[in-house]
């Protein structure tokens, strides 16, 4: 459904579709940036920039390759990294050339992958789920995990290893 | 055939955007040539998307939507992209080219380290302090690459090397912790690698590195 809206933005610059996407994604992107340690003003500004990128890059969204949330996550993640460079006066990393993967890969079922990932997340215990979340959503994942789970910093690495091993076991060679 | 891949944690860190730029570059170079890791990264990014969806939304400014709408037709900001980087001609072996992830990097000429061992400094304008290099080791030369205080990622671009942990051929990526005291040695075909080391560039270690393999 979100993917369909994105495709409508790409095809016809549909502003109504864009409004729905904005309402869904902007506050989540902002929450992501805040959790990554960005101050409120900066997070607001970068979240708006991410939403502008969504409008401008909509043509490059390929529903057969990634879900809408996955695509937006990647844009937000890169915007977070780029913002950290900007405040230090550093240039942006050039964007990689368009990926051209073999068609068999492009044809993997995005929806199937999304439901598998959802299943994997719920199969993790609450601690492991939190570890994965903090890994994605903190500025300094290792210390964030240590303090959230009340673990000595030295054991965090092995806990992350366990959580990722479990994830990989569930996801396996899924599409 | 690729036998050595980045660890599961490294791929997760890459998908989450938590790797230092130099290390991320090496993983990206590996993924370009490895469908297996590309598929794994696609799954992990999907995990990121799923987690993004599950976040408690944080209210945007009241005028956020109208402000953004007003900017939709603006031309995009000129990106702060660095000027075309200086790249020395490294005279790579016939048929070997640098991975395209290096397109924006400055690449120095070969610098002599010891007999049969040369390196070229790779400087990323967007992360100038990250320690990245191309390393060229002649057949049967040994490198004692001891990086103090951090991990080291090495992607083999051509040839192969071996150490206690195994044999690494073209397309393989080696991940070493600071606590592994490995002594990689190029095999009969020599070795060209792209490597990222945690910590600043420490030249003294490079000068102590090479030894003729007896
Ligand atoms: Zn791989």
Short mmCIF file of C-alpha atoms and ligand atoms in Angstrom, two decimals:
data_model
loop_
_atom_site.label_atom_id
_atom_site.label_comp_id
_atom_site.label_asym_id
_atom_site.label_seq_id
_atom_site.Cartn_x
_atom_site.Cartn_y
_atom_site.Cartn_z
CA UNK A 1 0.00 0.00 0.00
CA UNK A 2 2.81 2.43 0.89
CA UNK A 3 4.72 1.00 -2.05
CA UNK A 4 1.77 1.73 -4.30
CA UNK A 5 1.67 5.34 -3.10
CA UNK A 6 5.38 5.70 -3.80
CA UNK A 7 4.89 4.36 -7.29
CA UNK A 8 2.09 6.89 -7.80
CA UNK A 9 4.42 9.71 -6.75
CA UNK A 10 6.99 8.40 -9.21
CA UNK A 11 4.51 8.00 -12.06
CA UNK A 12 2.31 11.08 -11.76
CA UNK A 13 3.83 13.31 -9.06
CA UNK A 14 0.67 12.63 -7.10
CA UNK A 15 0.64 15.08 -4.18
CA UNK A 16 -2.19 13.33 -2.38
CA UNK A 17 -0.22 10.13 -2.34
CA UNK A 18 2.75 12.13 -1.14
CA UNK A 19 0.70 13.62 1.70
CA UNK A 20 -0.13 10.13 2.99
CA UNK A 21 3.50 9.07 2.73
CA UNK A 22 4.58 12.21 4.57
CA UNK A 23 2.14 11.57 7.37
CA UNK A 24 3.37 8.03 7.77
CA UNK A 25 7.09 8.39 7.30
CA UNK A 26 8.12 11.88 8.44
CA UNK A 27 7.39 11.34 12.17
CA UNK A 28 9.05 7.92 12.07
CA UNK A 29 12.13 9.24 10.33
CA UNK A 30 12.26 12.01 12.90
CA UNK A 31 11.99 9.47 15.70
CA UNK A 32 14.80 7.47 14.10
CA UNK A 33 17.04 10.54 13.90
CA UNK A 34 16.27 11.57 17.47
CA UNK A 35 17.18 8.12 18.72
CA UNK A 36 20.42 8.37 16.77
CA UNK A 37 21.28 11.33 18.99
CA UNK A 38 20.20 14.22 16.81
CA UNK A 39 18.80 17.32 18.49
CA UNK A 40 15.14 18.13 17.86
CA UNK A 41 15.76 21.02 15.47
CA UNK A 42 18.27 19.11 13.40
CA UNK A 43 16.08 15.99 13.39
CA UNK A 44 13.13 18.04 12.14
CA UNK A 45 15.23 19.59 9.40
CA UNK A 46 16.83 16.33 8.27
CA UNK A 47 13.47 14.51 8.40
CA UNK A 48 12.06 17.16 6.02
CA UNK A 49 15.06 16.67 3.76
CA UNK A 50 14.50 12.92 3.77
CA UNK A 51 10.90 13.54 2.74
CA UNK A 52 12.10 15.81 -0.08
CA UNK A 53 14.48 13.04 -1.21
CA UNK A 54 11.54 10.66 -1.19
CA UNK A 55 9.74 12.97 -3.65
CA UNK A 56 12.80 13.46 -5.83
CA UNK A 57 14.04 9.89 -5.87
CA UNK A 58 10.67 8.18 -6.13
CA UNK A 59 11.51 6.99 -9.67
CA UNK A 60 14.38 4.95 -8.31
CA UNK A 61 12.08 3.04 -5.99
CA UNK A 62 11.74 -0.50 -7.27
CA UNK A 63 9.02 -2.44 -5.50
CA UNK A 64 10.44 -5.72 -6.72
CA UNK A 65 13.68 -5.01 -4.89
CA UNK A 66 12.68 -3.43 -1.59
CA UNK A 67 9.62 -2.51 0.40
CA UNK A 68 8.71 1.16 0.85
CA UNK A 69 9.81 1.23 4.51
CA UNK A 70 13.10 -0.45 3.62
CA UNK A 71 13.74 2.11 0.90
CA UNK A 72 12.92 5.02 3.22
CA UNK A 73 15.03 3.50 5.98
CA UNK A 74 18.05 3.43 3.66
CA UNK A 75 17.51 7.10 2.70
CA UNK A 76 17.14 8.12 6.35
CA UNK A 77 20.20 6.13 7.39
CA UNK A 78 22.30 7.77 4.69
CA UNK A 79 20.92 11.21 5.61
CA UNK A 80 21.91 10.62 9.24
CA UNK A 81 25.46 9.72 8.22
CA UNK A 82 25.64 12.64 5.81
CA UNK A 83 24.38 15.08 8.42
CA UNK A 84 27.13 14.04 10.81
CA UNK A 85 29.67 14.79 8.07
CA UNK A 86 28.07 18.10 7.18
CA UNK A 87 28.30 19.44 10.73
CA UNK A 88 32.00 18.57 10.65
CA UNK A 89 32.45 20.45 7.38
CA UNK A 90 33.06 17.31 5.37
CA UNK A 91 31.75 16.66 1.84
CA UNK A 92 29.14 14.03 0.98
CA UNK A 93 30.03 10.59 -0.17
CA UNK A 94 29.19 10.30 -3.87
CA UNK A 95 26.07 8.24 -4.42
CA UNK A 96 26.81 4.81 -5.79
CA UNK A 97 25.95 4.23 -9.40
CA UNK A 98 22.59 2.58 -9.96
CA UNK A 99 22.85 -1.03 -9.05
CA UNK A 100 22.22 -3.50 -11.77
CA UNK A 101 21.79 -6.89 -10.27
CA UNK A 102 20.88 -10.07 -12.04
CA UNK A 103 17.17 -10.28 -12.64
CA UNK A 104 16.76 -13.35 -10.45
CA UNK A 105 17.72 -11.22 -7.47
CA UNK A 106 15.49 -8.34 -8.48
CA UNK A 107 12.59 -10.71 -8.71
CA UNK A 108 12.77 -11.92 -5.14
CA UNK A 109 9.48 -11.34 -3.51
CA UNK A 110 9.65 -8.22 -1.45
CA UNK A 111 6.48 -8.96 0.44
CA UNK A 112 7.69 -12.42 1.30
CA UNK A 113 10.92 -11.00 2.64
CA UNK A 114 9.06 -8.43 4.74
CA UNK A 115 6.87 -11.01 6.39
CA UNK A 116 9.88 -13.22 7.03
CA UNK A 117 11.69 -10.35 8.69
CA UNK A 118 8.63 -9.59 10.80
CA UNK A 119 8.51 -13.22 11.82
CA UNK A 120 12.20 -13.22 12.68
CA UNK A 121 11.81 -10.16 14.87
CA UNK A 122 8.99 -11.67 16.84
CA UNK A 123 10.87 -14.95 17.19
CA UNK A 124 13.66 -13.17 19.00
CA UNK A 125 13.31 -12.89 22.75
CA UNK A 126 12.60 -9.41 24.14
CA UNK A 127 16.26 -8.87 25.06
CA UNK A 128 17.56 -9.90 21.68
CA UNK A 129 14.92 -7.84 19.96
CA UNK A 130 16.02 -4.84 21.95
CA UNK A 131 19.64 -5.50 21.08
CA UNK A 132 18.82 -5.49 17.38
CA UNK A 133 16.71 -2.35 17.76
CA UNK A 134 19.42 -0.50 19.63
CA UNK A 135 21.94 -1.64 17.09
CA UNK A 136 19.94 0.02 14.36
CA UNK A 137 18.78 3.02 16.31
CA UNK A 138 21.52 4.30 18.57
CA UNK A 139 24.38 6.62 18.13
CA UNK A 140 26.67 4.36 20.12
CA UNK A 141 25.07 0.92 19.96
CA UNK A 142 27.47 -0.88 22.26
CA UNK A 143 27.10 1.45 25.21
CA UNK A 144 23.37 1.86 24.56
CA UNK A 145 22.92 -1.91 24.71
CA UNK A 146 25.08 -2.15 27.83
CA UNK A 147 23.03 0.41 29.72
CA UNK A 148 19.61 -0.71 28.46
CA UNK A 149 20.20 -4.33 29.37
CA UNK A 150 22.41 -3.60 32.34
CA UNK A 151 25.31 -5.58 30.91
CA UNK A 152 29.01 -5.04 31.33
CA UNK A 153 30.36 -3.48 28.12
CA UNK A 154 32.70 -6.43 27.64
CA UNK A 155 29.83 -8.89 27.18
CA UNK A 156 27.88 -6.75 24.71
CA UNK A 157 29.82 -7.99 21.73
CA UNK A 158 29.03 -11.62 22.39
CA UNK A 159 25.36 -10.79 23.04
CA UNK A 160 25.19 -9.04 19.69
CA UNK A 161 26.83 -12.07 18.12
CA UNK A 162 24.21 -14.36 19.63
CA UNK A 163 21.35 -12.17 18.46
CA UNK A 164 22.68 -11.91 14.91
CA UNK A 165 23.34 -15.66 14.81
CA UNK A 166 19.74 -16.28 15.77
CA UNK A 167 18.49 -13.81 13.18
CA UNK A 168 20.58 -15.46 10.51
CA UNK A 169 19.35 -18.89 11.53
CA UNK A 170 15.75 -17.74 11.11
CA UNK A 171 16.25 -15.70 7.97
CA UNK A 172 18.67 -18.20 6.47
CA UNK A 173 18.76 -17.94 2.75
CA UNK A 174 15.36 -16.37 2.57
CA UNK A 175 14.71 -14.10 -0.40
CA UNK B 1 34.50 -18.90 -5.64
CA UNK B 2 34.09 -16.73 -2.57
CA UNK B 3 34.82 -18.53 0.67
CA UNK B 4 35.27 -15.75 3.19
CA UNK B 5 32.49 -13.29 3.85
CA UNK B 6 32.05 -10.48 6.38
CA UNK B 7 30.70 -11.79 9.69
CA UNK B 8 26.98 -11.62 10.44
CA UNK B 9 27.60 -8.76 12.91
CA UNK B 10 29.56 -6.82 10.33
CA UNK B 11 26.79 -7.14 7.76
CA UNK B 12 24.26 -6.04 10.38
CA UNK B 13 26.45 -3.05 11.28
CA UNK B 14 26.77 -2.18 7.61
CA UNK B 15 23.02 -2.31 7.03
CA UNK B 16 22.44 -0.26 10.17
CA UNK B 17 24.95 2.37 9.06
CA UNK B 18 27.16 1.80 12.08
CA UNK B 19 30.49 0.98 10.42
CA UNK B 20 33.26 3.54 10.09
CA UNK B 21 33.42 4.84 6.49
CA UNK B 22 36.62 2.97 5.61
CA UNK B 23 35.30 -0.35 6.84
CA UNK B 24 31.95 0.29 5.12
CA UNK B 25 33.84 0.88 1.88
CA UNK B 26 35.58 -2.49 2.11
CA UNK B 27 32.30 -4.28 2.85
CA UNK B 28 30.68 -2.48 -0.10
CA UNK B 29 33.56 -3.60 -2.34
CA UNK B 30 32.99 -7.16 -1.16
CA UNK B 31 29.22 -6.99 -1.66
CA UNK B 32 29.66 -5.74 -5.22
CA UNK B 33 31.20 -9.06 -6.08
CA UNK B 34 29.19 -11.27 -3.74
CA UNK B 35 25.51 -12.04 -4.46
CA UNK B 36 25.30 -13.94 -1.18
CA UNK B 37 26.16 -10.88 0.91
CA UNK B 38 24.03 -8.59 -1.24
CA UNK B 39 21.04 -10.80 -0.49
CA UNK B 40 21.90 -10.83 3.21
CA UNK B 41 22.23 -7.04 3.23
CA UNK B 42 18.86 -6.73 1.49
CA UNK B 43 17.29 -8.81 4.28
CA UNK B 44 18.98 -6.73 6.97
CA UNK B 45 17.85 -3.48 5.35
CA UNK B 46 14.34 -4.92 5.29
CA UNK B 47 14.80 -5.47 9.00
CA UNK B 48 15.70 -1.79 9.30
CA UNK B 49 12.54 -0.88 7.41
CA UNK B 50 10.47 -3.06 9.68
CA UNK B 51 12.01 -1.46 12.77
CA UNK B 52 11.46 2.01 11.33
CA UNK B 53 7.79 1.23 10.91
CA UNK B 54 7.56 0.06 14.50
CA UNK B 55 9.03 3.25 15.98
CA UNK B 56 6.77 5.49 18.02
CA UNK B 57 6.27 8.51 15.73
CA UNK B 58 7.75 11.79 16.86
CA UNK B 59 5.55 14.80 16.06
CA UNK B 60 6.76 17.00 13.24
CA UNK B 61 6.57 20.80 13.37
CA UNK B 62 3.08 22.10 12.59
CA UNK B 63 4.16 23.66 9.32
CA UNK B 64 6.43 20.77 8.31
CA UNK B 65 4.20 19.46 5.55
CA UNK B 66 3.40 22.84 3.99
CA UNK B 67 7.05 23.86 4.26
CA UNK B 68 8.10 20.68 2.49
CA UNK B 69 5.37 21.02 -0.15
CA UNK B 70 6.64 24.51 -0.92
CA UNK B 71 10.09 23.09 -1.60
CA UNK B 72 9.05 20.19 -3.82
CA UNK B 73 9.72 22.05 -7.03
CA UNK B 74 12.93 23.67 -5.88
CA UNK B 75 16.01 22.35 -7.57
CA UNK B 76 17.82 19.99 -5.22
CA UNK B 77 20.64 21.41 -3.12
CA UNK B 78 23.87 21.09 -4.95
CA UNK B 79 25.39 18.19 -3.09
CA UNK B 80 28.57 18.86 -1.27
CA UNK B 81 30.34 16.44 -3.53
CA UNK B 82 34.10 16.76 -3.64
CA UNK B 83 35.80 17.77 -6.85
CA UNK B 84 37.05 14.94 -8.98
CA UNK B 85 39.55 13.20 -6.74
CA UNK B 86 43.18 12.82 -7.67
CA UNK B 87 43.95 9.23 -8.45
CA UNK B 88 47.44 8.08 -9.32
CA UNK B 89 47.83 5.53 -12.07
CA UNK B 90 48.77 2.41 -10.17
CA UNK B 91 49.52 0.33 -13.26
CA UNK B 92 47.49 -2.58 -12.07
CA UNK B 93 47.97 -5.99 -13.63
CA UNK B 94 46.21 -6.49 -16.94
CA UNK B 95 42.46 -6.98 -16.54
CA UNK B 96 42.36 -5.73 -12.96
CA UNK B 97 40.49 -2.56 -12.15
CA UNK B 98 39.72 -0.90 -8.85
CA UNK B 99 36.25 -1.48 -7.39
CA UNK B 100 33.83 1.29 -8.34
CA UNK B 101 33.27 2.15 -4.66
CA UNK B 102 36.67 3.87 -4.90
CA UNK B 103 35.41 6.29 -7.56
CA UNK B 104 35.25 9.23 -5.15
CA UNK B 105 38.48 8.47 -3.28
CA UNK B 106 41.90 10.03 -3.63
CA UNK B 107 44.49 7.40 -4.41
CA UNK B 108 48.20 8.01 -3.95
CA UNK B 109 50.99 6.52 -6.02
CA UNK B 110 52.61 3.34 -4.76
CA UNK B 111 54.79 3.85 -1.73
CA UNK B 112 57.55 1.43 -0.93
CA UNK B 113 57.23 -0.42 2.35
CA UNK B 114 59.79 -3.16 1.98
CA UNK B 115 61.02 -5.60 -0.62
CA UNK B 116 58.05 -6.69 -2.69
CA UNK B 117 55.53 -4.74 -0.62
CA UNK B 118 53.96 -1.45 -1.64
CA UNK B 119 50.96 0.46 -0.47
CA UNK B 120 48.87 3.28 -1.81
CA UNK B 121 47.07 5.59 0.56
CA UNK B 122 43.34 5.83 -0.10
CA UNK B 123 41.85 9.02 1.26
CA UNK B 124 38.10 9.36 1.51
CA UNK B 125 37.18 13.06 1.32
CA UNK B 126 34.03 12.36 3.38
CA UNK B 127 36.06 10.58 6.07
CA UNK B 128 39.61 11.88 5.75
CA UNK B 129 40.83 10.32 8.97
CA UNK B 130 39.81 6.79 8.10
CA UNK B 131 42.77 4.63 7.40
CA UNK B 132 42.29 2.90 4.06
CA UNK B 133 44.90 1.58 1.71
CA UNK B 134 45.63 -0.59 -1.25
CA UNK B 135 48.31 -3.10 -0.49
CA UNK B 136 50.33 -4.93 -3.09
CA UNK B 137 52.43 -7.85 -2.00
CA UNK B 138 54.68 -9.79 -4.34
CA UNK B 139 54.60 -13.57 -4.50
CA UNK B 140 55.62 -15.28 -1.29
CA UNK B 141 56.27 -12.09 0.62
CA UNK B 142 54.98 -11.82 4.09
CA UNK B 143 53.29 -8.88 5.75
CA UNK B 144 53.13 -8.59 9.49
CA UNK B 145 50.19 -6.30 9.52
CA UNK B 146 49.67 -5.50 13.11
CA UNK B 147 47.10 -2.79 13.51
CA UNK B 148 47.17 -1.43 16.99
CA UNK B 149 43.86 -0.95 18.70
CA UNK B 150 41.25 -1.97 16.22
CA UNK B 151 39.81 -4.22 13.62
CA UNK B 152 41.08 -4.63 10.11
CA UNK B 153 39.02 -5.51 7.04
CA UNK B 154 40.79 -6.74 3.92
CA UNK B 155 39.19 -7.43 0.56
CA UNK B 156 41.29 -9.41 -1.89
CA UNK B 157 41.13 -7.81 -5.33
CA UNK B 158 43.61 -10.05 -7.08
CA UNK B 159 45.83 -13.02 -6.23
CA UNK B 160 45.66 -14.55 -2.78
CA UNK B 161 47.17 -14.66 0.66
CA UNK B 162 47.17 -17.13 3.52
CA UNK B 163 47.43 -16.85 7.25
CA UNK B 164 46.60 -19.05 10.24
CA UNK B 165 42.89 -18.43 9.66
CA UNK B 166 42.86 -19.66 6.10
CA UNK B 167 43.41 -19.04 2.44
CA UNK B 168 41.96 -15.84 0.98
CA UNK B 169 41.50 -15.55 -2.76
CA UNK B 170 40.11 -12.85 -5.04
CA UNK B 171 36.66 -11.78 -3.83
CA UNK B 172 37.22 -12.94 -0.26
CA UNK B 173 37.08 -10.57 2.68
CA UNK B 174 39.15 -11.11 5.82
CA UNK B 175 38.15 -9.65 9.14
CA UNK B 176 40.80 -9.44 11.84
CA UNK B 177 40.39 -8.27 15.39
CA UNK B 178 43.08 -6.32 17.09
CA UNK B 179 43.85 -9.34 19.23
CA UNK B 180 44.66 -11.64 16.34
CA UNK B 181 48.35 -11.54 15.69
CA UNK B 182 48.31 -12.76 12.15
CA UNK B 183 51.11 -12.92 9.65
CA UNK B 184 49.56 -12.98 6.19
CA UNK B 185 51.72 -14.18 3.35
CA UNK B 186 51.02 -13.69 -0.34
CA UNK B 187 50.88 -16.89 -2.33
CA UNK B 188 52.58 -17.64 -5.63
CA UNK B 189 50.29 -15.28 -7.50
CA UNK B 190 51.04 -12.27 -5.30
CA UNK B 191 48.23 -10.25 -3.81
CA UNK B 192 46.43 -6.95 -4.28
CA UNK B 193 44.13 -5.95 -1.41
CA UNK B 194 41.94 -3.11 -0.28
CA UNK B 195 42.19 -2.72 3.48
CA UNK B 196 40.66 -0.56 6.18
CA UNK B 197 42.29 -0.33 9.57
CA UNK B 198 40.77 1.11 12.68
CA UNK B 199 42.69 4.01 14.18
CA UNK B 200 44.89 6.60 12.56
CA UNK B 201 47.47 5.86 9.95
CA UNK B 202 50.50 4.59 11.80
CA UNK B 203 53.46 4.49 9.54
CA UNK B 204 55.93 2.96 11.98
CA UNK B 205 54.13 -0.34 11.90
CA UNK B 206 54.26 -0.40 8.14
CA UNK B 207 57.99 -0.02 8.10
CA UNK B 208 58.42 -2.94 10.41
CA UNK B 209 56.19 -5.14 8.42
CA UNK B 210 58.01 -6.88 5.79
CA UNK B 211 60.26 -9.79 5.88
CA UNK B 212 61.50 -12.02 3.18
CA UNK B 213 59.61 -15.22 3.49
CA UNK B 214 62.22 -17.88 3.92
ZN1 LIG C 1 30.07 -12.29 0.73
#
